[in-house]
Coordinates of C-alpha atoms in Angstrom, one line a residue:
Chain A
M1 CA -21.7 22.1 -4.4
A2 CA -24.1 19.2 -4.3
K3 CA -27.6 19.9 -5.4
K4 CA -30.9 18.1 -5.1
T5 CA -33.9 19.2 -7.0
K6 CA -37.3 18.0 -7.8
G7 CA -38.6 18.1 -11.3
K8 CA -41.3 20.5 -10.3
K9 CA -39.4 23.6 -9.4
K10 CA -40.2 27.2 -10.0
S11 CA -37.5 29.2 -11.8
S12 CA -37.8 32.1 -9.2
S13 CA -39.4 32.2 -5.8
K14 CA -40.6 35.8 -6.6
R15 CA -42.4 34.8 -9.8
R16 CA -46.1 34.5 -9.6
K17 CA -47.2 30.9 -10.2
A18 CA -48.6 30.5 -13.7
P19 CA -51.7 28.3 -14.2
A20 CA -50.8 24.8 -15.2
D21 CA -52.5 25.1 -18.6
G22 CA -51.0 28.6 -19.3
S23 CA -54.5 30.0 -20.1
T24 CA -54.1 33.3 -18.3
A25 CA -50.3 33.7 -18.3
D26 CA -49.2 37.3 -18.4
A27 CA -46.9 38.7 -21.1
A28 CA -43.7 38.0 -19.1
D29 CA -44.7 34.4 -18.5
E30 CA -45.7 34.0 -22.1
L31 CA -42.3 35.3 -23.3
L32 CA -40.5 33.0 -20.9
R33 CA -42.7 30.0 -21.9
E34 CA -41.9 30.6 -25.6
T35 CA -38.2 31.0 -24.8
L36 CA -38.2 27.7 -23.0
A37 CA -40.2 26.1 -25.8
R38 CA -37.8 27.3 -28.4
E39 CA -34.9 26.0 -26.4
F40 CA -36.7 22.6 -25.9
I41 CA -37.3 22.3 -29.7
G42 CA -33.6 23.3 -30.3
V43 CA -32.4 20.6 -27.9
C44 CA -34.5 18.0 -29.8
L45 CA -33.4 19.2 -33.2
A46 CA -29.7 19.2 -32.2
A47 CA -30.1 15.7 -30.9
L48 CA -31.9 14.5 -34.1
K49 CA -29.1 16.0 -36.3
T50 CA -26.6 13.6 -34.7
Y51 CA -28.7 10.8 -36.2
G52 CA -28.1 12.1 -39.7
L53 CA -31.2 14.3 -40.3
N54 CA -30.5 17.8 -41.9
T55 CA -32.1 21.0 -40.9
Q56 CA -34.4 21.2 -43.9
R57 CA -35.7 17.7 -43.4
L58 CA -36.2 18.3 -39.7
R59 CA -38.2 21.4 -40.5
E60 CA -40.5 19.4 -42.8
L61 CA -40.9 16.7 -40.2
A62 CA -41.7 19.3 -37.5
I63 CA -44.5 20.8 -39.7
E64 CA -45.9 17.3 -40.3
A65 CA -45.7 16.4 -36.6
A66 CA -47.4 19.6 -35.5
A67 CA -50.3 18.8 -37.9
E68 CA -50.9 15.3 -36.4
P69 CA -52.6 14.5 -33.2
S70 CA -49.8 13.2 -30.9
A71 CA -51.9 10.2 -29.9
Q72 CA -51.5 8.8 -33.4
I73 CA -47.7 8.7 -33.2
S74 CA -46.7 5.2 -32.1
S75 CA -43.6 4.5 -34.3
A76 CA -41.4 4.1 -31.2
T77 CA -43.5 1.3 -29.8
E78 CA -43.4 -0.5 -33.2
V79 CA -39.6 -0.2 -33.5
L80 CA -39.2 -1.4 -29.9
A81 CA -41.8 -4.2 -30.2
E82 CA -39.2 -6.9 -30.9
A83 CA -36.9 -5.6 -28.1
Q84 CA -39.8 -5.4 -25.8
R85 CA -40.8 -9.0 -26.4
L86 CA -37.2 -10.1 -25.9
A87 CA -37.2 -8.1 -22.6
D88 CA -40.5 -9.8 -21.6
A89 CA -39.0 -13.2 -22.4
M90 CA -35.9 -12.4 -20.3
N91 CA -38.1 -11.2 -17.5
K92 CA -39.9 -14.5 -17.4
W93 CA -36.5 -16.3 -17.4
V94 CA -35.5 -14.2 -14.4
E95 CA -38.7 -14.1 -12.4
D96 CA -40.4 -17.4 -13.0
P97 CA -39.3 -20.0 -10.3
A98 CA -39.5 -22.8 -12.9
Y99 CA -36.6 -21.1 -14.8
R100 CA -34.2 -20.9 -11.8
D101 CA -31.5 -23.3 -10.8
N102 CA -30.8 -24.7 -7.3
T103 CA -28.9 -21.6 -6.3
G104 CA -31.8 -19.3 -7.1
R105 CA -30.3 -17.8 -10.3
P106 CA -31.7 -18.1 -13.8
S107 CA -30.7 -21.5 -15.0
M108 CA -29.1 -22.5 -18.3
L109 CA -31.8 -23.6 -20.7
C110 CA -31.9 -26.2 -23.4
V111 CA -32.4 -24.6 -26.7
H112 CA -34.8 -27.2 -27.8
A113 CA -38.0 -28.3 -26.0
D114 CA -37.6 -31.2 -23.6
G115 CA -40.9 -31.2 -21.8
G116 CA -39.7 -28.8 -19.0
P117 CA -38.8 -25.2 -19.0
S118 CA -36.7 -24.6 -22.0
F119 CA -35.6 -21.7 -24.2
A120 CA -37.8 -23.1 -26.9
A121 CA -40.8 -22.7 -24.6
L122 CA -39.9 -19.1 -24.0
A123 CA -39.4 -18.4 -27.7
R124 CA -42.7 -20.0 -28.6
E125 CA -44.5 -17.9 -26.0
F126 CA -43.0 -14.5 -26.9
F127 CA -42.0 -15.0 -30.5
P128 CA -44.7 -17.5 -31.9
E129 CA -43.9 -16.5 -35.5
S130 CA -40.1 -17.0 -35.3
T131 CA -37.9 -20.0 -35.2
V132 CA -36.0 -20.8 -32.0
A133 CA -32.7 -20.4 -33.8
D134 CA -33.7 -16.8 -34.8
V135 CA -34.6 -15.9 -31.3
V136 CA -31.3 -17.2 -30.0
T137 CA -29.5 -15.1 -32.6
L138 CA -31.6 -12.1 -31.7
G139 CA -30.8 -12.6 -28.0
C140 CA -27.1 -13.1 -28.7
R141 CA -27.0 -9.9 -30.8
A142 CA -28.8 -8.0 -28.0
N143 CA -26.2 -9.3 -25.6
V144 CA -28.8 -10.8 -23.2
L145 CA -27.7 -14.4 -23.7
E146 CA -24.9 -16.6 -25.0
R147 CA -24.6 -20.2 -26.2
A148 CA -23.3 -22.6 -23.6
G149 CA -22.2 -25.8 -25.3
A150 CA -24.1 -27.1 -28.3
E151 CA -27.5 -27.4 -26.8
K152 CA -27.9 -24.7 -24.1
V153 CA -28.1 -21.0 -23.6
A154 CA -27.1 -18.9 -20.6
L155 CA -28.6 -15.6 -19.5
L156 CA -26.0 -12.8 -19.7
N157 CA -28.0 -9.7 -18.9
S158 CA -31.6 -9.3 -18.1
T159 CA -31.6 -5.9 -19.6
V160 CA -31.9 -5.5 -23.4
L161 CA -29.3 -2.9 -24.4
F162 CA -29.4 -0.9 -27.7
T163 CA -25.8 0.2 -27.6
G164 CA -24.4 0.8 -31.1
N165 CA -27.7 0.6 -32.9
S166 CA -29.0 4.0 -33.8
I167 CA -32.6 3.4 -34.7
P168 CA -33.7 1.5 -31.5
V169 CA -31.7 4.1 -29.5
L170 CA -33.7 6.9 -31.1
A171 CA -37.0 5.1 -30.5
Y172 CA -35.9 4.4 -26.9
S173 CA -35.0 8.1 -26.4
L174 CA -38.4 9.1 -27.9
R175 CA -40.2 6.8 -25.5
S176 CA -38.2 8.0 -22.5
V177 CA -38.9 11.7 -23.4
R178 CA -42.6 10.9 -23.8
R179 CA -42.7 9.1 -20.4
F180 CA -40.8 11.9 -18.7
L181 CA -43.2 14.5 -20.2
S182 CA -46.2 12.6 -18.9
T183 CA -44.7 12.6 -15.4
A184 CA -43.9 16.3 -15.7
D185 CA -47.5 16.9 -16.9
V186 CA -48.9 15.1 -13.8
N187 CA -46.6 17.0 -11.5
R188 CA -47.5 20.4 -12.9
H189 CA -51.2 19.9 -12.2
V190 CA -50.9 18.8 -8.6
D191 CA -51.0 21.2 -5.6
S192 CA -48.7 19.2 -3.4
A193 CA -45.7 17.5 -5.0
V194 CA -45.0 15.6 -1.8
S195 CA -48.3 13.9 -1.3
E196 CA -49.8 13.8 -4.9
G197 CA -46.9 14.2 -7.3
W198 CA -45.0 11.3 -8.8
P199 CA -41.4 11.0 -7.6
D200 CA -38.9 12.8 -9.8
R201 CA -35.5 13.5 -8.3
T202 CA -32.2 14.6 -9.6
S203 CA -28.7 14.9 -8.2
F204 CA -25.9 16.7 -10.0
V205 CA -22.5 18.1 -9.2
E206 CA -19.5 19.2 -11.3
V207 CA -16.9 16.4 -11.2
S208 CA -13.8 15.4 -13.2
E209 CA -13.8 12.7 -15.9
E210 CA -12.0 10.3 -13.5
D211 CA -14.6 10.9 -10.8
F212 CA -17.4 10.5 -13.3
R213 CA -16.1 7.1 -14.3
E214 CA -15.8 6.0 -10.7
F215 CA -19.3 7.3 -10.1
I216 CA -20.6 5.0 -12.9
K217 CA -18.8 2.0 -11.4
I218 CA -20.4 2.7 -8.0
I219 CA -23.9 3.6 -9.1
R220 CA -24.4 0.9 -11.7
P221 CA -25.2 -2.0 -9.3
Q222 CA -27.3 0.4 -7.2
I223 CA -29.4 1.4 -10.2
S224 CA -29.7 -2.2 -11.3
G225 CA -30.8 -3.3 -7.9
L226 CA -33.5 -0.6 -7.7
I227 CA -34.8 -1.4 -11.2
E228 CA -34.8 -5.1 -10.4
M229 CA -36.7 -4.5 -7.2
S230 CA -39.2 -2.2 -9.0
N231 CA -39.7 -4.7 -11.8
R232 CA -40.2 -7.6 -9.4
W233 CA -42.8 -5.8 -7.4
L234 CA -44.7 -4.6 -10.5
F235 CA -44.5 -8.0 -12.2
Q236 CA -45.8 -9.9 -9.2
R237 CA -48.6 -7.4 -8.5
S238 CA -49.7 -7.7 -12.2
R239 CA -50.0 -11.4 -11.8
L240 CA -52.2 -11.4 -8.7
P241 CA -55.6 -13.0 -9.7
G242 CA -57.5 -10.1 -8.3
N243 CA -55.7 -7.6 -10.5
R244 CA -56.0 -9.4 -13.8
A245 CA -59.5 -8.2 -14.6
K246 CA -58.8 -4.6 -13.7
K247 CA -58.1 -2.0 -16.4
T248 CA -54.3 -1.5 -16.5
K249 CA -51.8 1.0 -17.8
V250 CA -48.0 0.6 -18.2
A251 CA -46.2 2.0 -15.1
G252 CA -42.6 1.9 -14.1
L253 CA -39.4 3.5 -13.2
Q254 CA -36.6 4.7 -15.4
V255 CA -33.2 5.7 -14.1
F256 CA -30.2 7.0 -16.0
V257 CA -26.9 8.7 -15.4
F258 CA -26.2 11.9 -17.3
R259 CA -23.4 14.3 -17.9
E260 CA -23.9 17.8 -19.5
Chain B
M1 CA 27.9 -30.8 9.8
S2 CA 28.8 -32.7 6.7
E3 CA 26.8 -32.4 3.5
A4 CA 25.6 -36.0 3.9
G5 CA 24.5 -35.3 7.5
K6 CA 22.6 -32.2 6.3
A7 CA 20.8 -34.1 3.6
S8 CA 19.8 -36.8 6.1
L9 CA 18.6 -34.2 8.5
A10 CA 16.6 -32.4 5.8
R11 CA 14.9 -35.7 5.0
S12 CA 13.9 -36.2 8.6
A13 CA 12.8 -32.6 9.0
M14 CA 10.7 -33.0 5.8
A15 CA 8.8 -35.9 7.3
A16 CA 8.1 -33.9 10.4
A17 CA 7.1 -30.8 8.4
E18 CA 4.8 -32.6 6.0
P19 CA 1.7 -32.5 8.3
L20 CA 2.3 -28.9 9.0
V21 CA 2.5 -28.1 5.3
E22 CA -0.7 -30.0 4.7
L23 CA -2.3 -27.9 7.4
F24 CA -1.0 -24.6 5.9
L25 CA -2.4 -25.7 2.5
E26 CA -5.7 -26.4 4.1
L27 CA -5.8 -23.0 5.8
G28 CA -4.8 -21.2 2.6
I29 CA -1.4 -20.1 3.9
T30 CA 1.0 -19.6 0.9
S31 CA 4.6 -20.8 0.7
P32 CA 6.0 -17.3 1.0
E33 CA 3.8 -16.7 4.0
A34 CA 5.0 -20.0 5.7
E35 CA 8.6 -19.2 4.8
S36 CA 8.4 -15.8 6.4
L37 CA 6.9 -17.4 9.5
L38 CA 9.6 -19.9 9.7
R39 CA 12.3 -17.2 9.2
S40 CA 10.7 -15.2 12.1
L41 CA 10.7 -18.3 14.3
F42 CA 14.4 -19.0 13.4
V43 CA 15.5 -15.6 14.4
H44 CA 13.5 -15.5 17.7
K45 CA 14.7 -19.1 18.6
A46 CA 18.4 -18.2 17.8
R47 CA 18.2 -15.1 20.1
E48 CA 16.8 -17.3 22.9
L49 CA 19.5 -20.0 22.4
L50 CA 22.3 -17.4 22.3
T51 CA 21.1 -15.6 25.4
Q52 CA 23.2 -16.6 28.5
P53 CA 21.6 -16.3 31.9
G54 CA 22.3 -13.0 33.5
E55 CA 23.8 -11.5 30.3
E56 CA 22.4 -9.0 27.8
D57 CA 20.6 -10.2 24.6
P58 CA 23.0 -11.2 21.8
S59 CA 23.6 -8.5 19.2
D60 CA 21.6 -8.5 15.9
V61 CA 24.9 -9.2 14.1
R62 CA 25.4 -12.4 16.1
V63 CA 21.9 -13.6 15.5
A64 CA 22.4 -12.7 11.8
L65 CA 25.6 -14.8 11.6
V66 CA 23.9 -17.8 13.2
T67 CA 20.6 -17.7 11.2
G68 CA 21.9 -16.4 7.8
V69 CA 19.3 -13.6 7.9
H70 CA 20.6 -10.1 7.2
R71 CA 21.0 -8.0 10.4
N72 CA 18.6 -5.4 9.2
F73 CA 15.9 -8.0 8.9
V74 CA 16.9 -9.5 12.3
R75 CA 16.2 -6.2 13.9
S76 CA 12.8 -5.8 12.4
I77 CA 11.8 -9.4 13.0
L78 CA 12.9 -9.2 16.7
A79 CA 10.9 -6.0 17.2
E80 CA 7.7 -8.0 17.3
P81 CA 6.5 -11.6 18.2
P82 CA 7.0 -14.3 15.6
R83 CA 4.5 -13.9 12.7
I84 CA 4.1 -13.9 9.0
A85 CA 5.8 -10.9 7.5
A86 CA 3.3 -8.1 6.8
A87 CA 4.6 -7.7 3.2
R88 CA 4.0 -11.4 2.5
E89 CA 0.6 -11.3 4.3
H90 CA -0.4 -8.3 2.3
K91 CA 0.5 -10.0 -0.9
G92 CA -1.8 -12.8 0.0
H93 CA -2.9 -15.7 -2.2
R94 CA -2.1 -15.4 -5.8
T95 CA -5.7 -16.0 -6.8
S96 CA -6.9 -13.0 -4.8
R97 CA -6.0 -10.8 -7.7
L98 CA -8.1 -12.9 -10.0
L99 CA -11.1 -12.9 -7.7
G100 CA -10.8 -9.1 -7.3
A101 CA -10.6 -8.7 -11.1
W102 CA -13.6 -11.0 -11.6
H103 CA -15.6 -8.5 -9.5
T104 CA -14.2 -5.2 -11.0
D105 CA -12.8 -5.7 -14.5
P106 CA -15.6 -4.6 -16.9
H107 CA -14.8 -7.5 -19.2
Y108 CA -16.0 -9.9 -16.6
L109 CA -19.1 -8.0 -15.4
D110 CA -22.7 -8.0 -16.7
S111 CA -24.7 -4.9 -17.4
S112 CA -25.7 -4.5 -13.8
G113 CA -22.1 -4.7 -12.6
K114 CA -22.2 -8.2 -11.2
P115 CA -19.6 -10.9 -12.0
R116 CA -20.6 -13.0 -15.0
D117 CA -20.6 -16.7 -15.1
L118 CA -17.7 -17.6 -17.4
S119 CA -17.1 -20.3 -19.9
E120 CA -14.0 -22.3 -18.9
K121 CA -12.3 -21.6 -22.2
D122 CA -14.6 -21.9 -25.2
R123 CA -16.1 -18.4 -25.3
E124 CA -14.7 -15.0 -24.4
P125 CA -14.7 -13.6 -21.8
S126 CA -13.5 -16.9 -20.5
F127 CA -12.1 -18.1 -17.2
S128 CA -9.0 -19.2 -19.0
T129 CA -8.3 -15.6 -20.2
L130 CA -9.1 -14.2 -16.7
A131 CA -6.6 -16.7 -15.1
S132 CA -3.9 -16.1 -17.7
T133 CA -4.2 -12.3 -17.2
Y134 CA -4.3 -12.2 -13.4
V135 CA -2.3 -15.3 -12.4
P136 CA 0.3 -15.4 -15.2
G137 CA 2.6 -18.4 -15.1
A138 CA 0.0 -20.8 -13.7
A139 CA -2.1 -23.1 -15.9
P140 CA -5.7 -21.9 -15.8
S141 CA -6.9 -25.5 -15.1
V142 CA -4.7 -25.6 -12.0
V143 CA -6.0 -22.2 -10.8
L144 CA -9.5 -23.4 -11.4
E145 CA -9.0 -26.6 -9.4
E146 CA -7.4 -24.6 -6.6
L147 CA -10.4 -22.2 -6.5
R148 CA -12.9 -25.1 -6.7
R149 CA -11.1 -26.9 -3.8
A150 CA -11.3 -23.8 -1.7
G151 CA -15.1 -23.5 -2.5
L152 CA -14.6 -20.1 -4.1
V153 CA -16.1 -21.0 -7.5
Q154 CA -19.1 -23.2 -8.4
M155 CA -18.9 -25.5 -11.4
L156 CA -22.0 -25.3 -13.6
S157 CA -23.0 -27.5 -16.5
E158 CA -21.5 -27.0 -19.9
H159 CA -18.1 -26.1 -18.4
R160 CA -19.2 -22.8 -17.0
V161 CA -17.8 -21.3 -13.8
R162 CA -19.5 -19.0 -11.2
V163 CA -17.5 -17.0 -8.7
R164 CA -18.7 -17.3 -5.1
S165 CA -16.4 -15.0 -3.2
R166 CA -14.4 -11.8 -3.8
T167 CA -11.5 -12.8 -1.5
F168 CA -9.4 -15.9 -1.1
R169 CA -10.6 -17.7 2.0
M170 CA -10.8 -21.4 2.7
H171 CA -14.4 -22.4 3.6
G172 CA -15.2 -24.6 6.5
V173 CA -14.1 -24.9 10.1
N174 CA -10.7 -23.4 10.3
A175 CA -8.7 -21.0 12.5
T176 CA -9.4 -17.9 10.3
N177 CA -13.1 -18.6 10.0
I178 CA -13.5 -19.3 13.7
S179 CA -11.7 -16.1 14.5
E180 CA -14.0 -14.2 12.3
M181 CA -17.1 -15.9 13.8
G182 CA -15.9 -14.8 17.3
Q183 CA -15.3 -11.2 16.0
R184 CA -18.8 -11.0 14.5
A185 CA -20.5 -12.4 17.7
K186 CA -18.5 -9.9 19.8
D187 CA -19.6 -7.0 17.5
L188 CA -23.3 -7.9 17.8
L189 CA -23.1 -8.5 21.6
E190 CA -21.3 -5.2 22.1
T191 CA -23.9 -3.3 20.2
L192 CA -26.8 -5.0 22.0
T193 CA -25.1 -4.4 25.4
H194 CA -24.4 -0.7 24.5
N195 CA -28.1 -0.3 23.6
L196 CA -29.2 -1.8 26.9
R197 CA -26.9 0.5 28.9
Q198 CA -27.2 3.6 26.9
P199 CA -30.7 3.7 25.2
Q200 CA -30.4 7.5 24.8
A201 CA -27.4 7.0 22.4
S202 CA -28.4 3.6 20.9
L203 CA -26.6 2.2 17.9
F204 CA -28.6 1.0 14.9
C205 CA -29.9 -2.5 15.3
D206 CA -33.0 -3.4 13.3
S207 CA -34.4 -6.2 11.2
M208 CA -37.3 -6.8 8.8
P209 CA -40.2 -9.0 10.0
S210 CA -39.4 -12.6 9.2
I211 CA -41.5 -14.2 6.4
E212 CA -42.3 -17.8 5.7
V213 CA -41.4 -19.1 2.2
D214 CA -41.6 -22.4 0.5
A215 CA -38.3 -24.4 1.0
A216 CA -37.9 -24.6 -2.8
R217 CA -37.8 -20.8 -3.0
V218 CA -35.1 -20.4 -0.3
P219 CA -32.2 -20.4 -2.7
F220 CA -33.7 -17.5 -4.7
V221 CA -34.5 -15.6 -1.5
R222 CA -30.9 -16.1 -0.3
D223 CA -29.5 -14.9 -3.5
L224 CA -31.8 -11.9 -3.6
M225 CA -30.9 -10.9 0.0
A226 CA -27.2 -11.3 -0.6
R227 CA -27.3 -9.1 -3.7
R228 CA -29.5 -6.4 -2.1
A229 CA -27.6 -6.3 1.2
G230 CA -24.3 -6.5 -0.7
N231 CA -25.3 -3.5 -2.9
F232 CA -26.4 -1.6 0.1
L233 CA -23.2 -2.2 2.1
A234 CA -21.1 -1.3 -0.9
A235 CA -23.0 2.0 -1.4
L236 CA -22.7 2.9 2.2
E237 CA -19.0 2.2 2.2
Q238 CA -18.5 4.5 -0.8
E239 CA -20.7 7.2 0.8
L240 CA -18.8 7.1 4.1
A241 CA -15.4 7.0 2.4
V242 CA -15.5 10.8 2.1
E243 CA -16.2 11.0 5.9
A244 CA -13.3 8.6 6.6
R245 CA -10.9 10.6 4.4
G246 CA -11.9 13.9 6.2
S247 CA -11.4 12.3 9.6
R248 CA -7.9 11.1 8.7
R249 CA -6.9 14.7 8.0
R250 CA -8.2 16.0 11.3
K251 CA -5.8 15.1 14.2
S252 CA -8.3 15.0 17.0
G253 CA -7.5 12.7 20.0
Q254 CA -10.2 10.1 20.4
R255 CA -11.2 8.0 17.3
I256 CA -14.0 5.5 17.0
R257 CA -14.2 2.6 14.5
V258 CA -17.7 2.5 13.0
G259 CA -19.2 -0.3 10.9
L260 CA -22.4 -2.0 9.8
T261 CA -23.0 -5.7 9.5
A262 CA -25.9 -7.4 7.8
F263 CA -26.8 -11.1 8.1
E264 CA -29.6 -13.3 7.1
T265 CA -31.5 -15.4 9.6
E266 CA -33.3 -18.7 8.9
Q267 CA -35.4 -21.0 11.1
Q268 CA -37.1 -24.2 10.3
T269 CA -40.8 -24.0 10.8
T270 CA -43.3 -26.9 10.8
K271 CA -46.9 -26.8 9.7
K272 CA -49.4 -26.6 12.5
R273 CA -51.6 -29.8 12.6
L274 CA -55.3 -29.3 12.9
K275 CA -56.8 -31.3 15.8

């Protein structure tokens, strides 16, 4: 049976709503909260073990992490900094009219500067400390671009993928979980999820392996379209002259397919 | 007729048929399709010639003897007006398989599921490999030239190729395209007429407010609209496929063909002059 849920959903309609901060939760709520917290930690530990960390080391790391204020943890951002700059460069290639060809698509770019829009100009802007050749190599390795002839590069994908590379995938997962938890935190503090909460929707149904593969094929272009639309809107808004002076925070949309 | 006479006749017929073959090529009709059309005409014409006034139609066996077409085929051909055989028509142009694969084979798609621009042959995945896989027996350069001539691919710099259509169709003013234009105009007018006559049961017909953009930005906007609308139509087709399958199983009497069409509009505007 098809199901649609919102992220903010009570486990039972008969259960009394607990305060968002859990300050005056009764014994039953407290027990349930701890059970869920234990399971949550278990899920994280099980996932981390697949990256080669053993139980003893994870226990030590958990104790260290619990002793640190969470705001100080920014390793994921550091690991992803290079990928983020590459993504920003690709974003400019896709969004800036100067980098499009006469059909409206991202044009092939000269590797070396020739006065106009070039890959060298993008590399200089987003990787000032690197050589252009290094940035080309990085882009090819990340599968976002490929060489076209001796002097040009063509955009392959506007999304920087981390497939097959464990450390960036781990950092990316950490950042995704952190972002999801921040949305969940907003939603557990609002009274009306419809008018004040941030959108958080899920669809899930039991399907065969074959149908799951078909689903991916169908949904991939839809997700890409949605992300592209979201990215374009946010990118253009951020560049409006009136918005540049305002205090800003990173905001966005993340979509992924899952199978349990 | 003697062998020499047949050869002479064939030369004359060839001269007469040449312009027709050129037209077929221009329209994207393949040789097997044209051959099946010719066979169908042969059979129908033979029956017409063999029919004597006031007599019954000649038997299938007699038509088969005259035309050299097997009597089983004669029967099926005579059951309908002269046309390209459905089996041939369905098979379509050889490059249709290639175009379909370029839009569905994961090797030739980018991370968002769109067909990639391909290098002609230098880098994999290349057009050369695509052509060899899906049109075996034809030189990739010949396939590429055929697709280019039909306007189905765009040649980019550095020997790269961009696909422009998922199906084989000759661009420009031709019978197929004019027929499709008529069908689309008919569909739109029928919907508008239906909505005028039955506002209580109106069909969806809506549009976004037009915007004015710089002429230099139009290619980007066209590409964006094509991708968004294409994605939307593809998603709706998939979503409604379940409904169509369920309807096929139910054997109710009246059936209705339902569809949705999206199209872009453009009008030239001029700047207002201040007096």
